[in-house]
Coordinates of C-alpha atoms in Angstrom, one line a residue:
X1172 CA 0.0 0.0 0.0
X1173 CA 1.7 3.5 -1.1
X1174 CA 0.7 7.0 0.5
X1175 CA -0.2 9.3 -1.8
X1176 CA 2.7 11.4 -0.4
X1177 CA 5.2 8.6 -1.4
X1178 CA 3.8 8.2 -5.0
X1179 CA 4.0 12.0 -6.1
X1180 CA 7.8 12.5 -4.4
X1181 CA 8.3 9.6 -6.7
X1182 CA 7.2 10.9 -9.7
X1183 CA 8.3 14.5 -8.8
X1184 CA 11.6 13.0 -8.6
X1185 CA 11.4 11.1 -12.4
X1186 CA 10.0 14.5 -13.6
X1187 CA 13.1 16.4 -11.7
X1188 CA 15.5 13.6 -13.4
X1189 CA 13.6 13.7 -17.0
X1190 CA 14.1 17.7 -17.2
X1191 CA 17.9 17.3 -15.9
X1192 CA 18.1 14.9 -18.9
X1193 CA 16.4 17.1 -21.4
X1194 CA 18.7 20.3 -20.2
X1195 CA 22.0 17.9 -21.0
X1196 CA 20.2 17.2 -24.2
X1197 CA 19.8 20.5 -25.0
X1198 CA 23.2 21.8 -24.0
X1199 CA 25.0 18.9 -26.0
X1200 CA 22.4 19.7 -29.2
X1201 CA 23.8 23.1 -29.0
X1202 CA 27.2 22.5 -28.6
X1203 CA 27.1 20.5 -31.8
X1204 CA 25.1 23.3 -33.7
X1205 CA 27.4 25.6 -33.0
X1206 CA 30.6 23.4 -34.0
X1207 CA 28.6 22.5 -37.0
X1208 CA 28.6 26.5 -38.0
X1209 CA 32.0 26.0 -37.2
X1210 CA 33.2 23.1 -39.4
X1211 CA 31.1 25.7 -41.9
X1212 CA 33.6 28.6 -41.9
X1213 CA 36.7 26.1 -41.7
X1214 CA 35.1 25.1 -45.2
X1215 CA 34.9 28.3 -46.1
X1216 CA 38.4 28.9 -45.4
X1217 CA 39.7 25.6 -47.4
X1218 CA 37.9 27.1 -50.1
X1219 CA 40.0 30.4 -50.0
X1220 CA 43.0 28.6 -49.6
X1221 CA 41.6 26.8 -52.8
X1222 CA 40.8 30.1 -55.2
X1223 CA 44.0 31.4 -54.8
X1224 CA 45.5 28.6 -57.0
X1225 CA 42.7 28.5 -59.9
X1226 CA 41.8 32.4 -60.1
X1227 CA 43.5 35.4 -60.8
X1228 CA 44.3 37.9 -58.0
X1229 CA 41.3 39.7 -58.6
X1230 CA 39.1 36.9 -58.6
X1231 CA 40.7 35.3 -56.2
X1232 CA 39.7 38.5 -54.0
X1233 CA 36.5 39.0 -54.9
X1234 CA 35.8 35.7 -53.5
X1235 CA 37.5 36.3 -50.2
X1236 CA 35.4 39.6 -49.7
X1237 CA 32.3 37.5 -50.7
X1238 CA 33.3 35.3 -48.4
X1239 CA 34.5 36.8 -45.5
X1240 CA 31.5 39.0 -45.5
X1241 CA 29.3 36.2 -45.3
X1242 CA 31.6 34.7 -42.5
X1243 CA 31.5 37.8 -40.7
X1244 CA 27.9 38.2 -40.9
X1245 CA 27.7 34.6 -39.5
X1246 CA 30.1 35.1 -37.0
X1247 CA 28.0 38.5 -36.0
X1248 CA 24.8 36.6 -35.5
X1249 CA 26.2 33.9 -33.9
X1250 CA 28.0 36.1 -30.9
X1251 CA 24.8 37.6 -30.7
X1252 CA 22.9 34.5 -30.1
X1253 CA 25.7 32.9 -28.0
X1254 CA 24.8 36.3 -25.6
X1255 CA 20.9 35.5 -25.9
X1256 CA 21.1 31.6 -25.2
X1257 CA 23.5 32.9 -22.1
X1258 CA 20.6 35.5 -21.1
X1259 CA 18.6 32.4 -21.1
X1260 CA 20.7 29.6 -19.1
X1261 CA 21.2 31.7 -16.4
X1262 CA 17.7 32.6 -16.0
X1263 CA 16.7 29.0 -16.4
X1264 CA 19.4 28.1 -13.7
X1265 CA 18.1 30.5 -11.5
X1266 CA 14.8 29.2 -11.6
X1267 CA 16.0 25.7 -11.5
X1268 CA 17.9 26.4 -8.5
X1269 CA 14.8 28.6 -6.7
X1270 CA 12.6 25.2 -7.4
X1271 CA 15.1 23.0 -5.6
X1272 CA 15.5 25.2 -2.7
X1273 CA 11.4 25.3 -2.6
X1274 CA 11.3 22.0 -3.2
X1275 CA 13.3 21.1 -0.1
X1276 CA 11.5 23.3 1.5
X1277 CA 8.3 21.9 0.9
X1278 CA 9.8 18.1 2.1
X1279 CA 10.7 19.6 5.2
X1280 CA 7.6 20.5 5.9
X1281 CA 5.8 17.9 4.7
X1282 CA 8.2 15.7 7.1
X1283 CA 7.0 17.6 10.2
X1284 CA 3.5 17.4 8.8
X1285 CA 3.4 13.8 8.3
X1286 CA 4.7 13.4 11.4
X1287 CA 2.3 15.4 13.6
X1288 CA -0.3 13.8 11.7
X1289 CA 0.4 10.0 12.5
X1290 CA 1.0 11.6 16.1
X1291 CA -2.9 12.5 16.4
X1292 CA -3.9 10.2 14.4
X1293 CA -2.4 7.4 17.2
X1294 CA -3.9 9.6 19.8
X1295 CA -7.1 9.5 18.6
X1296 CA -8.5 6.7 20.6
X1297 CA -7.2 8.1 23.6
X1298 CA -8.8 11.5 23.0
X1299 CA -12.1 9.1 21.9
X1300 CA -12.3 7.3 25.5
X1301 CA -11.6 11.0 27.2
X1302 CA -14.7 12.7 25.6
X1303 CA -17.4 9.8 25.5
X1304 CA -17.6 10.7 29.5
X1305 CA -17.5 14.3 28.9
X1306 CA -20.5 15.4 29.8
X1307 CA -20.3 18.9 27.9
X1308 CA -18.9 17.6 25.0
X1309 CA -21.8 15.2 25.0
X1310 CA -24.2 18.3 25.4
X1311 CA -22.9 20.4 22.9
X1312 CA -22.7 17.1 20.4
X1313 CA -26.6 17.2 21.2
X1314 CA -26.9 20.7 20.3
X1315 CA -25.1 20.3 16.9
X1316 CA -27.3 17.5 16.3
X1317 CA -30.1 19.5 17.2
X1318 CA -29.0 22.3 14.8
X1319 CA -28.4 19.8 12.2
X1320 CA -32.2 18.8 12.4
X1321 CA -33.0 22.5 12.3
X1322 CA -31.1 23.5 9.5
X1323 CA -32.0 19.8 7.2
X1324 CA -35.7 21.4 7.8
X1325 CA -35.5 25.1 7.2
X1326 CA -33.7 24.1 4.0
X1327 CA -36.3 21.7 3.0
X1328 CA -39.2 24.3 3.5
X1329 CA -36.8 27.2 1.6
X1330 CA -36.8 24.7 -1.4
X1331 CA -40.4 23.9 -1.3
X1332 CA -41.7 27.2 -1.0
X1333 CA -38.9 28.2 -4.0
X1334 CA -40.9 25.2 -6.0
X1335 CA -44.3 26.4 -5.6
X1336 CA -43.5 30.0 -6.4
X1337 CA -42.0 28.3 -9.6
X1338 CA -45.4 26.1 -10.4
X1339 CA -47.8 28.3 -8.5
X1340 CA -46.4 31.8 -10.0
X1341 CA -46.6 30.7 -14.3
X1342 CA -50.3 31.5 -14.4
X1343 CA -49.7 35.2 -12.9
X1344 CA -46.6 35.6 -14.9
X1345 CA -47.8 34.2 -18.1
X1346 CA -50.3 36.9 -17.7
X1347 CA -49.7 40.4 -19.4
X1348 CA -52.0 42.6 -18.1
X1349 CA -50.7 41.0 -14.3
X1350 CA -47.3 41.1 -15.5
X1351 CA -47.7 45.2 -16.9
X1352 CA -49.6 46.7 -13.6
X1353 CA -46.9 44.4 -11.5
X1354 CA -44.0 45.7 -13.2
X1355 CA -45.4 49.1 -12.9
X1356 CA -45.6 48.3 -9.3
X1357 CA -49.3 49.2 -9.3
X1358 CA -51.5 49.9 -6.1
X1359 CA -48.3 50.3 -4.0
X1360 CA -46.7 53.5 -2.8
X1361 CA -43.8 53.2 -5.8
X1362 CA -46.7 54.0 -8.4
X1363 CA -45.9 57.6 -9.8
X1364 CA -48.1 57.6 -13.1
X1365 CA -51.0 60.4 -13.8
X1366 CA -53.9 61.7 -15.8
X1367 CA -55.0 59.6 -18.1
X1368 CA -52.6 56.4 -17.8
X1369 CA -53.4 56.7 -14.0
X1370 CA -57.6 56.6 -15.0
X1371 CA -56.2 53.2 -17.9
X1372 CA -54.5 51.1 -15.9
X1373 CA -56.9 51.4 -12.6
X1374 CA -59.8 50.6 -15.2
X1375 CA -57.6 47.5 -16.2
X1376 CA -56.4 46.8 -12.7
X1377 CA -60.5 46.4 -11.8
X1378 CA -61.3 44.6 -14.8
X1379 CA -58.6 41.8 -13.8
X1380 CA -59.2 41.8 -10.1
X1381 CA -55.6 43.4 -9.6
X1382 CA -55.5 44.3 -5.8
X1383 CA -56.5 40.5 -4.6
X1384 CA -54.0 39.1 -7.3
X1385 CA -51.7 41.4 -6.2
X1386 CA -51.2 40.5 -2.7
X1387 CA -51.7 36.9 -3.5
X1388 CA -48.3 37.3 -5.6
X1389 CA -46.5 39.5 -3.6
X1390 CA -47.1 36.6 -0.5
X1391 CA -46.1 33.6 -3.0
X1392 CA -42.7 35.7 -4.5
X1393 CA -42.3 36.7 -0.8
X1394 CA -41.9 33.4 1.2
X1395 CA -39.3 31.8 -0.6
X1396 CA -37.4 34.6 0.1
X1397 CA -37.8 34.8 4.1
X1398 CA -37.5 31.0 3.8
X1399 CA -34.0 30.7 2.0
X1400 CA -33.4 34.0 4.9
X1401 CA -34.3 31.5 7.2
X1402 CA -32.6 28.3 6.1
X1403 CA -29.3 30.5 5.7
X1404 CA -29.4 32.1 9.7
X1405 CA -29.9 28.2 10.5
X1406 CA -26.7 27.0 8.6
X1407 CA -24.8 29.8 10.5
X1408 CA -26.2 28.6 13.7
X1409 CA -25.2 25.0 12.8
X1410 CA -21.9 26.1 12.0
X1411 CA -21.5 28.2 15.1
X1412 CA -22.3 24.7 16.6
X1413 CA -19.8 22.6 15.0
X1414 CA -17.0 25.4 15.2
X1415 CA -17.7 24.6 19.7
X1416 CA -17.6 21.1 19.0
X1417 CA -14.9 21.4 17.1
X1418 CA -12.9 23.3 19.8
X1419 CA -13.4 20.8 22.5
X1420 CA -12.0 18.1 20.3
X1421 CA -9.4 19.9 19.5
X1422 CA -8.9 21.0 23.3
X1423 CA -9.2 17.4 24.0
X1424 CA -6.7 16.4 21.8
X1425 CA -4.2 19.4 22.8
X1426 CA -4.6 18.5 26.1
X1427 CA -3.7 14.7 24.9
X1428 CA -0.4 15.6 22.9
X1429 CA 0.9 19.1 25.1
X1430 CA 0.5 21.1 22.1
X1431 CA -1.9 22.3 19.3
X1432 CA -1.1 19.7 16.6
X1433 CA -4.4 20.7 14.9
X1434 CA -3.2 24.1 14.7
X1435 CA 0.7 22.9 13.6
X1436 CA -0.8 20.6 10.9
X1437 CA -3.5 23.2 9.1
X1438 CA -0.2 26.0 9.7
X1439 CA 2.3 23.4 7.6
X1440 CA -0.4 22.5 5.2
X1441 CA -1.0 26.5 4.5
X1442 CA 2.7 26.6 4.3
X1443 CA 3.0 23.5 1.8
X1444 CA 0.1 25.3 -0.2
X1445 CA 1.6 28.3 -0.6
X1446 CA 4.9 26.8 -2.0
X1447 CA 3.0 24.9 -4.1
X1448 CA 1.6 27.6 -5.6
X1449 CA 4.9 29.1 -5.9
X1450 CA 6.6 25.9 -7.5
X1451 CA 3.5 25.7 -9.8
X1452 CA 4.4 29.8 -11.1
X1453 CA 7.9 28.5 -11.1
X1454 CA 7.5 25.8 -13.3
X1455 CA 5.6 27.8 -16.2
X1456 CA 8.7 29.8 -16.3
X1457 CA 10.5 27.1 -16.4
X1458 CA 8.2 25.6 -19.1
X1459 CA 8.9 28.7 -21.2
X1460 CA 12.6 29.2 -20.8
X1461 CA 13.4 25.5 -22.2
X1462 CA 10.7 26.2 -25.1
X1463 CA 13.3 28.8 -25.8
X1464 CA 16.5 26.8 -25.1
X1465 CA 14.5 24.0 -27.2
X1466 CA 14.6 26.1 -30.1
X1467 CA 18.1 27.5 -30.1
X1468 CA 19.2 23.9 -29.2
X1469 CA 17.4 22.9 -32.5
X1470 CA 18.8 26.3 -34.7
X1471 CA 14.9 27.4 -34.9
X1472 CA 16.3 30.1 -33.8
X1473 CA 16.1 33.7 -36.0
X1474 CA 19.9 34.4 -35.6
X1475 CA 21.1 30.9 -36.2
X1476 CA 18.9 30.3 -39.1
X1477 CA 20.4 33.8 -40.7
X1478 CA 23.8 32.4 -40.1
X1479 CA 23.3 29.2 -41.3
X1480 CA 21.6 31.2 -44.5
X1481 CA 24.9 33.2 -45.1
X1482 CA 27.7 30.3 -44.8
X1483 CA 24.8 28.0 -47.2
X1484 CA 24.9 30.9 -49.5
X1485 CA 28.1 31.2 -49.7
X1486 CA 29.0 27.8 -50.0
X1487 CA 26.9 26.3 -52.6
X1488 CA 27.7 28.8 -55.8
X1489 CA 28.2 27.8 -59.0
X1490 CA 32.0 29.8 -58.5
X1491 CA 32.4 27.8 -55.8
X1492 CA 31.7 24.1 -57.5
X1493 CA 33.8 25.4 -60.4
X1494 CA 36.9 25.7 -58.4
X1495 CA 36.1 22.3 -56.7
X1496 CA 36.0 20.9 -60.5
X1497 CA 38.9 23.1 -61.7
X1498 CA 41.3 21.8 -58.4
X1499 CA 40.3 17.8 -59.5
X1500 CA 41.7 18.7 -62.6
X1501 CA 45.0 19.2 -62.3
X1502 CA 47.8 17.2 -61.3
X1503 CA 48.9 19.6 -58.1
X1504 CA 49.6 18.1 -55.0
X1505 CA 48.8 21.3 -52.9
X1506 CA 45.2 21.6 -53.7
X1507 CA 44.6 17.8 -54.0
X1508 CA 45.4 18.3 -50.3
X1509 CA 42.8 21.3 -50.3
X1510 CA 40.3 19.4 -52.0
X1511 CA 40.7 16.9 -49.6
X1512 CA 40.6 19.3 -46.4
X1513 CA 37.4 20.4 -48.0
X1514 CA 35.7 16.7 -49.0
X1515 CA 36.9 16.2 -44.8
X1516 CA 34.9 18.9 -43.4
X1517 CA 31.9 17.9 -45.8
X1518 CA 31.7 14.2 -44.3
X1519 CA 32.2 15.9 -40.6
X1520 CA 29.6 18.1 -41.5
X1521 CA 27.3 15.5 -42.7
X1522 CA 28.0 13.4 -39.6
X1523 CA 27.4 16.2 -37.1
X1524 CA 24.1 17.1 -39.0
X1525 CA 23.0 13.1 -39.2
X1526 CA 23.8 13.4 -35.1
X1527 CA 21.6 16.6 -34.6
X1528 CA 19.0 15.6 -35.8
X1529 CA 18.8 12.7 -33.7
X1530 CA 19.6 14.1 -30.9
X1531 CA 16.5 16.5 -31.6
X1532 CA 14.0 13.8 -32.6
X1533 CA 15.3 12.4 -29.1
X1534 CA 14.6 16.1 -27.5
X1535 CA 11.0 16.2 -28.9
X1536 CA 10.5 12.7 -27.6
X1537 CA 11.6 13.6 -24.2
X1538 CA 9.9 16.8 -24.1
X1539 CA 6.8 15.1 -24.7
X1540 CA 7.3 12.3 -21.9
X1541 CA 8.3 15.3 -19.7
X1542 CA 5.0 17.3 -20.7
X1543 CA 3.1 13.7 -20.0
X1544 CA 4.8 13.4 -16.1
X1545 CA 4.1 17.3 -15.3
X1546 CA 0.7 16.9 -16.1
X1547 CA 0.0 14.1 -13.9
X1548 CA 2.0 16.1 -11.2
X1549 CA -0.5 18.8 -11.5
X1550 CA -3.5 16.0 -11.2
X1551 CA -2.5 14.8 -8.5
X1552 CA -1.7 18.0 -6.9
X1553 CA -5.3 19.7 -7.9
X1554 CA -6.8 16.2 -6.6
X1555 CA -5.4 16.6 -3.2
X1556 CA -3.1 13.2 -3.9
X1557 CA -0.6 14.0 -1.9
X1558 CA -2.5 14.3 1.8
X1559 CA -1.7 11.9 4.4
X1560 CA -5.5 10.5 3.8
X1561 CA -4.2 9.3 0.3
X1562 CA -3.0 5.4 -0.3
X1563 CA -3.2 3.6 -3.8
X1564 CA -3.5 -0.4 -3.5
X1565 CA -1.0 -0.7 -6.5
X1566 CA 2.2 -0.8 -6.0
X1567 CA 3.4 -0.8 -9.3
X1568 CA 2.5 3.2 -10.0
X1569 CA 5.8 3.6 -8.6
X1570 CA 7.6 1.3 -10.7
X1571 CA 6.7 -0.4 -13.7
X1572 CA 3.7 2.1 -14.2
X1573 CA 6.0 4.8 -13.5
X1574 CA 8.5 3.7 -15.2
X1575 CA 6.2 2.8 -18.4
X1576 CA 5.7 6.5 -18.1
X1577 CA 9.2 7.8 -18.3
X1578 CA 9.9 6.0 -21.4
X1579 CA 6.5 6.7 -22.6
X1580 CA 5.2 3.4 -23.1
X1581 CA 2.2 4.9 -21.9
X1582 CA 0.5 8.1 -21.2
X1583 CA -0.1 10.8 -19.0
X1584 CA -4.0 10.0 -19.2
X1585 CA -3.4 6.0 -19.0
X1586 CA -1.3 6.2 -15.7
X1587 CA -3.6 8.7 -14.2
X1588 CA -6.4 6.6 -14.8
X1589 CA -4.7 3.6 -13.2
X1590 CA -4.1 5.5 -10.1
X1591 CA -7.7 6.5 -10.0
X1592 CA -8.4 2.8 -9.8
X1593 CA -6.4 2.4 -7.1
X1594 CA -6.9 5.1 -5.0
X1595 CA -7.9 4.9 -1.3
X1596 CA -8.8 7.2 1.6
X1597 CA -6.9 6.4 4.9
X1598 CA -9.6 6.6 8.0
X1599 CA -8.2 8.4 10.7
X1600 CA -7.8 5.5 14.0
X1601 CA -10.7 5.8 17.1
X1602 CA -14.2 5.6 16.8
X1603 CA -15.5 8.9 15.9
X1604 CA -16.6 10.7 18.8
X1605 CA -13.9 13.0 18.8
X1606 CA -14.1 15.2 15.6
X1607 CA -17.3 13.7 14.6
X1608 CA -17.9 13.8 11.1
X1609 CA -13.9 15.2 10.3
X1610 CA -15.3 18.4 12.1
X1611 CA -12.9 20.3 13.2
X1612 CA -10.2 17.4 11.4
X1613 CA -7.6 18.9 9.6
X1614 CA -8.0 19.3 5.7
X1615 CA -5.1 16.9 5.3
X1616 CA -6.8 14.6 7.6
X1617 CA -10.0 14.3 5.6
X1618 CA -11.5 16.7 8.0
X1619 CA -13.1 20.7 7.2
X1620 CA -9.8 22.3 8.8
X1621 CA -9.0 23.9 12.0
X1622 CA -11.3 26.4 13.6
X1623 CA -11.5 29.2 11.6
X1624 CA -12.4 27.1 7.9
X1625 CA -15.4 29.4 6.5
X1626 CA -18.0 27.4 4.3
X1627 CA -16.4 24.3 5.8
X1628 CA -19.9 22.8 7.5
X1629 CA -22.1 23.1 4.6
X1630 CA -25.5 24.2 5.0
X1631 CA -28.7 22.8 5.2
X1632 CA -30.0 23.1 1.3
X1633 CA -30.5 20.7 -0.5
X1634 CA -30.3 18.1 2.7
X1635 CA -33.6 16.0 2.7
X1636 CA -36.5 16.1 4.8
X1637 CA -39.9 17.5 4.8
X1638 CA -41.6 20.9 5.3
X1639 CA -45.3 22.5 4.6
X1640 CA -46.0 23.3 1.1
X1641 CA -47.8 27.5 1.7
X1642 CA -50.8 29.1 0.3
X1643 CA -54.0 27.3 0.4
X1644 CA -56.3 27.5 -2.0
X1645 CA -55.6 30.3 -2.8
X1646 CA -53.0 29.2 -5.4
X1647 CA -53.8 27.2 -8.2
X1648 CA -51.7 25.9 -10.9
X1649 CA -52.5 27.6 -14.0
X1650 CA -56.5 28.4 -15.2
X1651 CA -57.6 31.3 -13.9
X1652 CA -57.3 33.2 -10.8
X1653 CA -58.3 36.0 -8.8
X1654 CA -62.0 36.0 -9.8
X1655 CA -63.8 38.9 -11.1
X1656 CA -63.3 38.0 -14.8
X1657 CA -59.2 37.9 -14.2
X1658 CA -58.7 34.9 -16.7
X1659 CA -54.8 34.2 -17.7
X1660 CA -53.8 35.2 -21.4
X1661 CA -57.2 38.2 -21.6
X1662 CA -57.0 41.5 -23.0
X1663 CA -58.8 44.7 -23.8

């Protein structure tokens, strides 16, 4: 059985040891690009060497000025974008470093919070046997329960009365004339109109049997409101219940250990969270820096593909070919030795280039698997994996799954969906009758936090139970209502 906290430092540390990997990758990709640029302009040179034999000395320095101005231009670009990618690996090592000191940071704390944890979790029993005599814990258990009933019933009766406004209120609002002298807020002190639109719409107002419909409506629109008023003051009171409860457990359990470990857990955990939040900022800087040391690793880079342009250029002229022609013409030794300098550097050239590209098909490949293991850190991380209430019933997410992983056998999604499968939620030890419910537990415990967690109780709506529907008679869904000749849908 694996703790969630031991399956994500594992995979944390394959993701660490997958980006340390795909930095050396990158670093040795652009080493090689930039002795390939290299073996470039030592080509260059051999053919220099080679014009001065086969063209006259004007020629010959014409093609050194077209040359070295190429070379130059090269060599420009590429000091340039030696400065950039330096820009760039420092701020990426910065970073790098900043995560590991957070990162140690964060075990450290976890260590103490995994260790105050297991401490009340094996003095929970204890704490258990204490308060099942307590006779004031036993009350004020009462009085949550108590509260609990409350609230379950206020909420029931808020949704009712919310559900027959809804059925009860279509005939008046399907209505127009209703809906028009409503709106206008008719035969109430808001009514401002005069003259003749005053003498219209109390003529329509008697011909529809307003008033009574009126204050029918105003009741049914009214209720729901004072009820959902209601239900809410009675989730405050039951959560001004549980937060006393919640006290003398943890009193109870202070009292057991000589110190607040309730308090010490939920202050780690706000620590751990707030790294984490810092190490997940971190690592989209991260993200971005290698994207950029990807591409200058991979000469996708502006400067090193204007470069590379210029020595290309340069080197593949129909001048150039002739002299390589010319010099395997003729019988002298010198610039058969040229020729051969030159044929040299093409094979190293080739080779490098064949190597390269390997390496970045590898880089892509690795980037991807990397992209795969960050994304499951970030699952398990929004999931709350990593609590001490966390335990996966296979082993094997920690080795051959995780493994599979790294080497991208499979993905992201099918290892995340395998330690869904397996997931399981520790029970804290004892019997429940201290922190009844997780109330008052910590967060990491698979409880609603210390005692100072707002929203952490829940309220009563939606919690079952019954309650008196309202109104009577008096409402009835659709037909007509109100008497007098007030008939849904009429007009004048």
């Amino acid at each position: 059985m694996l703790t969630g906290r031991q399956t994500l430092g594992t995979i944390e540390q394959a993701l660490g040891d997958l980006r340390r990997e795909e930095a050396e990758l990158s670093k040795r990709i652009e080493r090689a690009t930039r002795g390939l640029t290299d073996l470039q302009e030592r080509q260059s040179e051999a053919y220099r060497d080679l014009a001065r034999f086969h063209l006259d000395t004007d020629a010959a320095g014409a093609l050194n000025t077209r040359l070295d101005s190429a070379a130059r231009e090269a060599r420009r670009l590429l000091e340039k974008r030696t400065a950039d990618y330096k820009v760039l690996s420092d701020q990426l090592r910065q970073c790098e470093s900043e995560r590991s000191e957070l990162n140690s940071r964060r075990q450290k704390l976890d260590t103490d919070r995994d260790s105050a944890e297991n401490q009340m979790d094996d003095l929970l029993e204890a704490v258990d046997s204490r308060l099942e005599t307590d006779t004031g814990f036993q009350r004020q258990r009462d009085a949550v329960e108590q509260a609990e009933q409350t609230a379950a019933a206020a909420g029931a009766k808020a949704q009712t009365s919310e559900k027959d406004r809804v059925e009860k209120g279509k005939a008046y609002e399907a209505d127009p004339l209703f809906l028009y002298l409503w709106n206008r807020n008719f035969a109430t002190p808001a009514y401002d109109k005069r003259g003749l639109t005053r003498s219209l719409d109390r003529w329509v107002a008697g011909l529809i049997g307003f008033t009574d419909a009126r204050a029918n409506y105003a009741m049914l629109t009214g209720i729901p409101e004072r009820m959902a008023k209601h239900a809410a003051r009675c989730a405050e009171l039951l959560q001004e219940e549980q937060v006393k409860l919640a006290e003398l457990s943890r009193t109870a359990m202070t009292e057991a250990a000589g110190s607040d470990l309730v308090g010490s857990i939920e202050a780690l955990s706000d620590e751990i969270d707030t790294i984490d939040t810092e190490l997940d900022n971190l690592d989209r800087r991260i993200e971005t820096l290698s994207g950029a040391l990807a591409e200058f690793a991979i000469g996708e880079d502006n400067d090193f593909q204007k470069a590379e342009e210029h020595l290309a250029t340069s080197l593949k002229t129909d001048a150039l070919n002739d002299l390589w022609r010319a010099a395997l013409e003729t019988p002298s030794p010198e610039d058969e030795k040229i020729v051969q300098r030159i044929e040299d550097f093409r094979e190293r050239i080739e080779q490098v280039g064949r190597e390269v590209r390997q390496d970045r098909e590898l880089q892509r490949d690795i980037g991807r698997r990397r992209a795969e293991l960050a994304d499951v850190v970030k699952r398990f991380r929004s999931k709350g994996y990593g609590s001490w209430e966390t335990t996966f019933s296979d082993d094997r997410l920690t080795t051959v799954l995780l493994g599979e992983l790294v080497k991208g056998a499979i993905t992201g999604a099918e290892y995340w969906s395998r330690a869904e499968r397996s997931h399981k939620r520790r029970r804290p030890k004892g019997r429940r009758v201290a922190f009844p419910k997780g109330n008052g537990l910590p967060r990491s415990m698979g409880g609603f936090g210390g005692m100072n967690s707002p929203g952490g109780f829940g309220g009563p709506g939606g919690m079952p139970g019954g309650g008196d529907s309202f109104g009577g008679g008096d409402f009835k869904t659709g037909g007509g209502f109100g008497g007098g000749g007030f008939k849904t849908g009429d007009t004048f």
